[in-house]
mmCIF file of N, CA and C in Angstrom:
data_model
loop_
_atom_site.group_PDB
_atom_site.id
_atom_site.type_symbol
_atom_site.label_atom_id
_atom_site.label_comp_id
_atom_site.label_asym_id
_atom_site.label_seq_id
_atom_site.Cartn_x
_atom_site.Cartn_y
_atom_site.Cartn_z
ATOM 1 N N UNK A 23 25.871 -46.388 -11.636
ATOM 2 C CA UNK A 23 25.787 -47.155 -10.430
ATOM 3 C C UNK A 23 26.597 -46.481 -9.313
ATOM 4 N N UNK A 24 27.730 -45.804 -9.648
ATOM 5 C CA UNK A 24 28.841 -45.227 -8.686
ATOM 6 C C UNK A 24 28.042 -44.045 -8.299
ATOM 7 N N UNK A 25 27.277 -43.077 -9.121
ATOM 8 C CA UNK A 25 26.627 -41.850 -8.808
ATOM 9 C C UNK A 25 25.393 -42.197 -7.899
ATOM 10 N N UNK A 26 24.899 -43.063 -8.258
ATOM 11 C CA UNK A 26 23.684 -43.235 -7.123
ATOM 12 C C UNK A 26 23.843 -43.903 -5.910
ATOM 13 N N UNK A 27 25.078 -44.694 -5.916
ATOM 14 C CA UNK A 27 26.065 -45.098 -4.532
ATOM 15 C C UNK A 27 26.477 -43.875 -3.824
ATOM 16 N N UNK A 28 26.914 -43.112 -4.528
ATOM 17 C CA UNK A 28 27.261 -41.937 -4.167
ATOM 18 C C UNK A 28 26.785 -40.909 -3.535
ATOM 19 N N UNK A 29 25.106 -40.647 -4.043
ATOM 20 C CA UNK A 29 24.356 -40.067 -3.827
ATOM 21 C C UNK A 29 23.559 -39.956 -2.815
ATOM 22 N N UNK A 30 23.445 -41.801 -2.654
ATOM 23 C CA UNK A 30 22.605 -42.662 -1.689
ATOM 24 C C UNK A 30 23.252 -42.627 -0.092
ATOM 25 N N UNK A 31 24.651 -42.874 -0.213
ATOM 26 C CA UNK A 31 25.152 -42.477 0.823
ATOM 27 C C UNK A 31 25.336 -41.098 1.596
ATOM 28 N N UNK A 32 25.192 -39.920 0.603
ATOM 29 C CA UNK A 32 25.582 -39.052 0.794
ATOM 30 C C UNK A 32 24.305 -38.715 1.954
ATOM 31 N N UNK A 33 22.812 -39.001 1.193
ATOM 32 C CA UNK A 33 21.650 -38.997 2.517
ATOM 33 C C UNK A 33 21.551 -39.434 3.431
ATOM 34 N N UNK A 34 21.635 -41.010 3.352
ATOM 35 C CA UNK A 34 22.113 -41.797 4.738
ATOM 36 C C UNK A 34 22.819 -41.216 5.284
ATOM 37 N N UNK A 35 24.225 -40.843 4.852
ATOM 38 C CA UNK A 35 25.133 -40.997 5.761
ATOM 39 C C UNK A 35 24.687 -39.415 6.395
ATOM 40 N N UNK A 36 23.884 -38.316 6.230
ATOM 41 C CA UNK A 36 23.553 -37.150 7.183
ATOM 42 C C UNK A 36 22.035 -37.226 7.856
ATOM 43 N N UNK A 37 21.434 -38.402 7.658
ATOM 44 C CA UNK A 37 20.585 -38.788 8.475
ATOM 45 C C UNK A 37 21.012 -39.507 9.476
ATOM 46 N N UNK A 38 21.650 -40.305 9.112
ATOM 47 C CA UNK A 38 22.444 -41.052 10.361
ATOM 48 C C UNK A 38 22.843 -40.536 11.457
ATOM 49 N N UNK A 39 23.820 -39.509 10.968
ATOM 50 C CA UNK A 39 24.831 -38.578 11.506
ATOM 51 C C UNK A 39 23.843 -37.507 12.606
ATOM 52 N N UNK A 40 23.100 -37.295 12.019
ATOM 53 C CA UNK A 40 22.039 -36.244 12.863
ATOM 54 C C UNK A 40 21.350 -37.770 13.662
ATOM 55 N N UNK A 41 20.652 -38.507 13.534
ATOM 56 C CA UNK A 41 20.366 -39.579 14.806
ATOM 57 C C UNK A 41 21.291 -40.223 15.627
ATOM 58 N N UNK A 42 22.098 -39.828 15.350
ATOM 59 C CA UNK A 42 22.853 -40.332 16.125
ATOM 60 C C UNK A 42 23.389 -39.014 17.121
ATOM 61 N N UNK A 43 23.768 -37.568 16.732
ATOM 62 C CA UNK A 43 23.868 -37.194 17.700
ATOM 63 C C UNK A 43 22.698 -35.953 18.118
ATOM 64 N N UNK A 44 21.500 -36.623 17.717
ATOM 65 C CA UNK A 44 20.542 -36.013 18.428
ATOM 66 C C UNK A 44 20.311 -37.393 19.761
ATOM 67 N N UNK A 45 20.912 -38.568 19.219
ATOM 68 C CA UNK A 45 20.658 -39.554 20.308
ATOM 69 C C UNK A 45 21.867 -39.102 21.338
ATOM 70 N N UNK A 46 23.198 -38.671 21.155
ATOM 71 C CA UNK A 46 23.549 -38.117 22.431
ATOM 72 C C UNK A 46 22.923 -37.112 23.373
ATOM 73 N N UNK A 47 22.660 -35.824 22.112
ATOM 74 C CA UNK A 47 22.060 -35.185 22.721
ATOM 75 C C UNK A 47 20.817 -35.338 23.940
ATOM 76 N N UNK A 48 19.725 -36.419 23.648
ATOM 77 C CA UNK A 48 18.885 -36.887 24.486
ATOM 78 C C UNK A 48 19.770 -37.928 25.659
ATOM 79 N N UNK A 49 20.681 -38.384 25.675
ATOM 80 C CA UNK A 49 21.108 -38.704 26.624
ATOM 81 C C UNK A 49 21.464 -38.069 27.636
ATOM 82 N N UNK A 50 22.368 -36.888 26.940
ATOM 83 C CA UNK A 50 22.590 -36.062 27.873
ATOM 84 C C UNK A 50 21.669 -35.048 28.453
ATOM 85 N N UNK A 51 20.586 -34.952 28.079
ATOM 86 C CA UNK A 51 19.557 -34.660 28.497
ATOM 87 C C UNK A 51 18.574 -34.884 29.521
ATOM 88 N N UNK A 52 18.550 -36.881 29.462
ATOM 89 C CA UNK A 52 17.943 -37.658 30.131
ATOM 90 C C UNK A 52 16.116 -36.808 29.817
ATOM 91 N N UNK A 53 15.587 -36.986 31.016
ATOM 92 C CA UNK A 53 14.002 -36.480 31.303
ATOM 93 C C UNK A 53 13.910 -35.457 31.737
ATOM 94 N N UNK A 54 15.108 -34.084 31.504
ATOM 95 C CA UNK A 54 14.300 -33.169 32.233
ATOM 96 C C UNK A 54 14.448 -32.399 30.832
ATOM 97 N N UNK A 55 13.379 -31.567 30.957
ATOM 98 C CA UNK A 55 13.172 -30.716 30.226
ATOM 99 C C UNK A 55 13.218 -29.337 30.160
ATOM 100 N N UNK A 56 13.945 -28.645 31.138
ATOM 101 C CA UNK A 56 14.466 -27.560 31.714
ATOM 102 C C UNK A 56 15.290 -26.619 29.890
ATOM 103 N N UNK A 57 15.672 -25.565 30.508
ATOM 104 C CA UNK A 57 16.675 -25.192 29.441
ATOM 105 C C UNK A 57 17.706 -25.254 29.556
ATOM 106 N N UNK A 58 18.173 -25.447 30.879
ATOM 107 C CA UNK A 58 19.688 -25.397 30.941
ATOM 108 C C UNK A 58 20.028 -26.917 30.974
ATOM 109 N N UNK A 59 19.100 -28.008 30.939
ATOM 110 C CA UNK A 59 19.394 -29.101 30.508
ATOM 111 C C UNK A 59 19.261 -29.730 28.510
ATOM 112 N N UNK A 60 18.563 -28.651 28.433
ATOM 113 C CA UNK A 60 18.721 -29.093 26.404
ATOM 114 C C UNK A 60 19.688 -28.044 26.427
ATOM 115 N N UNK A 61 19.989 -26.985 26.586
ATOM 116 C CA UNK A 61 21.433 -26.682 26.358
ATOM 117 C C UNK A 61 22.448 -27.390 26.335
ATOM 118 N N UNK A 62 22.541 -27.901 27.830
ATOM 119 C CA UNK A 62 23.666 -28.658 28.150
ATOM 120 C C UNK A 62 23.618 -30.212 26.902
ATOM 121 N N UNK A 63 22.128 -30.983 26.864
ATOM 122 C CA UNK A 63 22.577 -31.745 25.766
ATOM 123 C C UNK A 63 22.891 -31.236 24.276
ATOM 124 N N UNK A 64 22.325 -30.425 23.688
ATOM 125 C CA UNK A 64 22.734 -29.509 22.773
ATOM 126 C C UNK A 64 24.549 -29.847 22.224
ATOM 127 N N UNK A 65 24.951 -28.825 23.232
ATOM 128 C CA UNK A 65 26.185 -28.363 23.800
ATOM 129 C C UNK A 65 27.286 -29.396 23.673
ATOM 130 N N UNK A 66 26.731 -30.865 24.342
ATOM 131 C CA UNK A 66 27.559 -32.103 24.055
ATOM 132 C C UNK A 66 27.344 -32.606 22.513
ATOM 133 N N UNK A 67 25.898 -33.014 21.807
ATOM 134 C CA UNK A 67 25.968 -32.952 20.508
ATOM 135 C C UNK A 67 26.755 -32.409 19.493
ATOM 136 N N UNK A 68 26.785 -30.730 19.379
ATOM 137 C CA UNK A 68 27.918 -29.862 19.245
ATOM 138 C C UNK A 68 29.128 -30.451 19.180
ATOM 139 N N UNK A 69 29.308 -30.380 20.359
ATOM 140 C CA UNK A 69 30.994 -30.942 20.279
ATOM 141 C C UNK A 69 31.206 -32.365 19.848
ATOM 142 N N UNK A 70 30.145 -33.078 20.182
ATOM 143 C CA UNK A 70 30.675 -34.615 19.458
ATOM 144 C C UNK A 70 30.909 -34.003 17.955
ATOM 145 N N UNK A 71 30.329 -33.379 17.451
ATOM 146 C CA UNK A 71 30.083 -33.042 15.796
ATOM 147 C C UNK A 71 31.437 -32.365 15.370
ATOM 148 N N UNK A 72 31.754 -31.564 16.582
ATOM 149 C CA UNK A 72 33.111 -30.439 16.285
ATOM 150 C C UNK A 72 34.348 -31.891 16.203
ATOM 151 N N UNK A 73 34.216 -32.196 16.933
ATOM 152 C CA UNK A 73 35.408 -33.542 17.098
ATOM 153 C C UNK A 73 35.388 -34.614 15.982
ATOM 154 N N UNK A 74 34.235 -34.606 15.576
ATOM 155 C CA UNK A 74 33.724 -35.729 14.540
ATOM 156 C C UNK A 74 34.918 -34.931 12.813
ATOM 157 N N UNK A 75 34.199 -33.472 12.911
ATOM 158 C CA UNK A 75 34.808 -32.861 11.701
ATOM 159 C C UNK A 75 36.173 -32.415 11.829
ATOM 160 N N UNK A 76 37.063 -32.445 12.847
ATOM 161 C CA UNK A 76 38.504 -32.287 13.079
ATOM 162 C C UNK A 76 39.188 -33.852 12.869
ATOM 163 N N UNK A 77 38.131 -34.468 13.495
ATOM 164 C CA UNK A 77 38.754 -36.078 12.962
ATOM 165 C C UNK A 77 39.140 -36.391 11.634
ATOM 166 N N UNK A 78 38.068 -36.086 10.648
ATOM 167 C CA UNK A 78 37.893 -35.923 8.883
ATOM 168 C C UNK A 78 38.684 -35.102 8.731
ATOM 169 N N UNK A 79 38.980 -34.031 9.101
ATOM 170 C CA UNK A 79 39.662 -33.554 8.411
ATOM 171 C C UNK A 79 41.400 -33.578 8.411
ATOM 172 N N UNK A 80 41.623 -34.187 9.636
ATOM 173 C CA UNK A 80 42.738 -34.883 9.850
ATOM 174 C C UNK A 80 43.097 -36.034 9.284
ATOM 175 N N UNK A 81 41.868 -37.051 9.079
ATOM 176 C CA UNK A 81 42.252 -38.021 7.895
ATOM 177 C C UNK A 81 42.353 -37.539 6.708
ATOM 178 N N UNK A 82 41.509 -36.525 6.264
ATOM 179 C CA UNK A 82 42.009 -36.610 4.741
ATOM 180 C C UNK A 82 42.683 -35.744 4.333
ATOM 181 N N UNK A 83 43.431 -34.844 5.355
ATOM 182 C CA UNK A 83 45.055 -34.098 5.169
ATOM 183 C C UNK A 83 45.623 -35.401 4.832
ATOM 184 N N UNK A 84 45.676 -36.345 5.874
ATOM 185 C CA UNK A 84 46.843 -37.174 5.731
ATOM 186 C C UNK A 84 46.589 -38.411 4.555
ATOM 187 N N UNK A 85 45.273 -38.462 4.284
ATOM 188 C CA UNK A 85 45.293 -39.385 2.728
ATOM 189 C C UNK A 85 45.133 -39.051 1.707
ATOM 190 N N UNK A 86 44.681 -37.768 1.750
ATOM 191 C CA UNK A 86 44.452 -37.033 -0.154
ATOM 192 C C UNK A 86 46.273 -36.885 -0.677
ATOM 193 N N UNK A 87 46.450 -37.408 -1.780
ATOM 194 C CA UNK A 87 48.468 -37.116 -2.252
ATOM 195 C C UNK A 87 48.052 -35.724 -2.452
ATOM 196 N N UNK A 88 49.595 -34.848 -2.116
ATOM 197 C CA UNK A 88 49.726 -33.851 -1.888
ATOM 198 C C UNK A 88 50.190 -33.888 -3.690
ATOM 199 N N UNK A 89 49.982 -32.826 -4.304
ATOM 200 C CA UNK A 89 50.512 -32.692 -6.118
ATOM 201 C C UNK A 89 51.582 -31.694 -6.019
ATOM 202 N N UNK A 90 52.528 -31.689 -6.619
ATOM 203 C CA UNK A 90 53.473 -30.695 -6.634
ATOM 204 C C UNK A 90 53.693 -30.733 -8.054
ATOM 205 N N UNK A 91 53.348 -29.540 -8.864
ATOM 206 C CA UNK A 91 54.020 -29.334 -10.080
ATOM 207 C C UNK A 91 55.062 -28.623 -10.422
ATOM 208 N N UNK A 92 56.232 -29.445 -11.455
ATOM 209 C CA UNK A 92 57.546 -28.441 -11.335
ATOM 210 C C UNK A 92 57.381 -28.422 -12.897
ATOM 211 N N UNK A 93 57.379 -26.825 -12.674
ATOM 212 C CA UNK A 93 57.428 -26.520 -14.011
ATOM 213 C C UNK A 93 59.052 -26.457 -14.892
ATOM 214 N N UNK A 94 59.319 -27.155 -15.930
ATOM 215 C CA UNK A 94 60.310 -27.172 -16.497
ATOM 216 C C UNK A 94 60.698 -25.621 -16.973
ATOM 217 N N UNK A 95 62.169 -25.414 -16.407
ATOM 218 C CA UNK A 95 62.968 -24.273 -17.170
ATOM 219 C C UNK A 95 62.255 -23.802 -18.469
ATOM 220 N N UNK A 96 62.467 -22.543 -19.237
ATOM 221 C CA UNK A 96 62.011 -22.137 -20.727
ATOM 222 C C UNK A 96 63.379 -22.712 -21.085
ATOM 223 N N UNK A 97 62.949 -23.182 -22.234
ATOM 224 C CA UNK A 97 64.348 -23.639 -23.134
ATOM 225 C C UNK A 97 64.319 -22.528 -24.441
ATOM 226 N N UNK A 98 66.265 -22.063 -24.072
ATOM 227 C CA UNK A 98 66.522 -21.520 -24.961
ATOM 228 C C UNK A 98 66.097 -21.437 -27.141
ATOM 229 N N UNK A 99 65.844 -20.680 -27.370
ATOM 230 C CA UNK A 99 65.426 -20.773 -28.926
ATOM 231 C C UNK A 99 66.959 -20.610 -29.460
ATOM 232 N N UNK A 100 67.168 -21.083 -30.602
ATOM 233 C CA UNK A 100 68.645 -20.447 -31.322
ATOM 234 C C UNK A 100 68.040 -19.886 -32.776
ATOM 235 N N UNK A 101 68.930 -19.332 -33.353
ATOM 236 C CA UNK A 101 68.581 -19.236 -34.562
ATOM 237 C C UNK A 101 68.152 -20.384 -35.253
ATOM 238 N N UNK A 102 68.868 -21.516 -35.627
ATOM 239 C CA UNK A 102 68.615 -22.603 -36.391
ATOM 240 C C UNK A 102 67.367 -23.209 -36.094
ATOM 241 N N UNK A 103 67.271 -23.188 -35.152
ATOM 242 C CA UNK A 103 65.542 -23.681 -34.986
ATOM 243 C C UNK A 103 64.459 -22.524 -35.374
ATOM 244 N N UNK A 104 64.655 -21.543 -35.410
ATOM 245 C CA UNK A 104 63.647 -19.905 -35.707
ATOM 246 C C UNK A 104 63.368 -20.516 -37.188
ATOM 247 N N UNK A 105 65.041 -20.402 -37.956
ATOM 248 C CA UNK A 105 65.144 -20.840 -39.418
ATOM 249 C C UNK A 105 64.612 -22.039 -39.699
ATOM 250 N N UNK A 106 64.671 -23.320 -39.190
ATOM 251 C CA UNK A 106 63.734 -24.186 -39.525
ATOM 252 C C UNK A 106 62.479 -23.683 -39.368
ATOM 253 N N UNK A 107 61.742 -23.553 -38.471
ATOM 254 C CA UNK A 107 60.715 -23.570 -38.050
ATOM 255 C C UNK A 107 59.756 -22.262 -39.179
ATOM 256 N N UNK A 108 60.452 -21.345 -39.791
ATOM 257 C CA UNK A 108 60.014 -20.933 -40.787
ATOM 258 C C UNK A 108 59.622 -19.608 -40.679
ATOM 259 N N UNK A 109 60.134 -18.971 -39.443
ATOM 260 C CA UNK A 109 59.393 -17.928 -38.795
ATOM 261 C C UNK A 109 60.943 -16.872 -38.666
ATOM 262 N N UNK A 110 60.554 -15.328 -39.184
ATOM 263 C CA UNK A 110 61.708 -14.476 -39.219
ATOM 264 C C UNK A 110 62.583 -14.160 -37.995
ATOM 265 N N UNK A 111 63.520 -14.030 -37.940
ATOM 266 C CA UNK A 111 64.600 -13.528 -36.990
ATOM 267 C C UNK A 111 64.435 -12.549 -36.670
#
């Protein structure tokens, strides 16, 4: 159920994402159909998208836990443990 939640969103949520800023894009566009006007909406799409993925990725610096592993010292062997353990000196 979690994998196909998962999955399901994963389409939505980049269909969405593209209608929505192909819908800026046509705003900023309005009715002309020139090139230096689908550039220019283009151009704003773009950057909503650039801003969109600096946003994410600024949230999830700051919510993924950072892991730090400390690796414990080697602990010394002595003889008496070699000799238990059954193995020659």
């Amino acid at each position: 159920m979690a994998s196909g939640l998962m999955n399901s969103s994963r389409q939505l949520g980049g269909s969405v994402g593209l209608a929505a800023l192909a819908t800026v894009a046509a705003h900023r566009t309005g009715t002309a159909t020139g090139p230096a006007a689908l550039n220019d909406g283009y151009a704003l799409g773009l950057a909503v998208a650039a801003a969109l993925f600096v946003l994410a990725a600024g949230v999830a610096i700051g919510v993924l836990p950072r892991r730090r592993t400390v690796t414990p010292p080697p602990r010394p062997t002595t003889t008496a443990e070699t000799e238990l353990e059954g193995t020659p000196s």
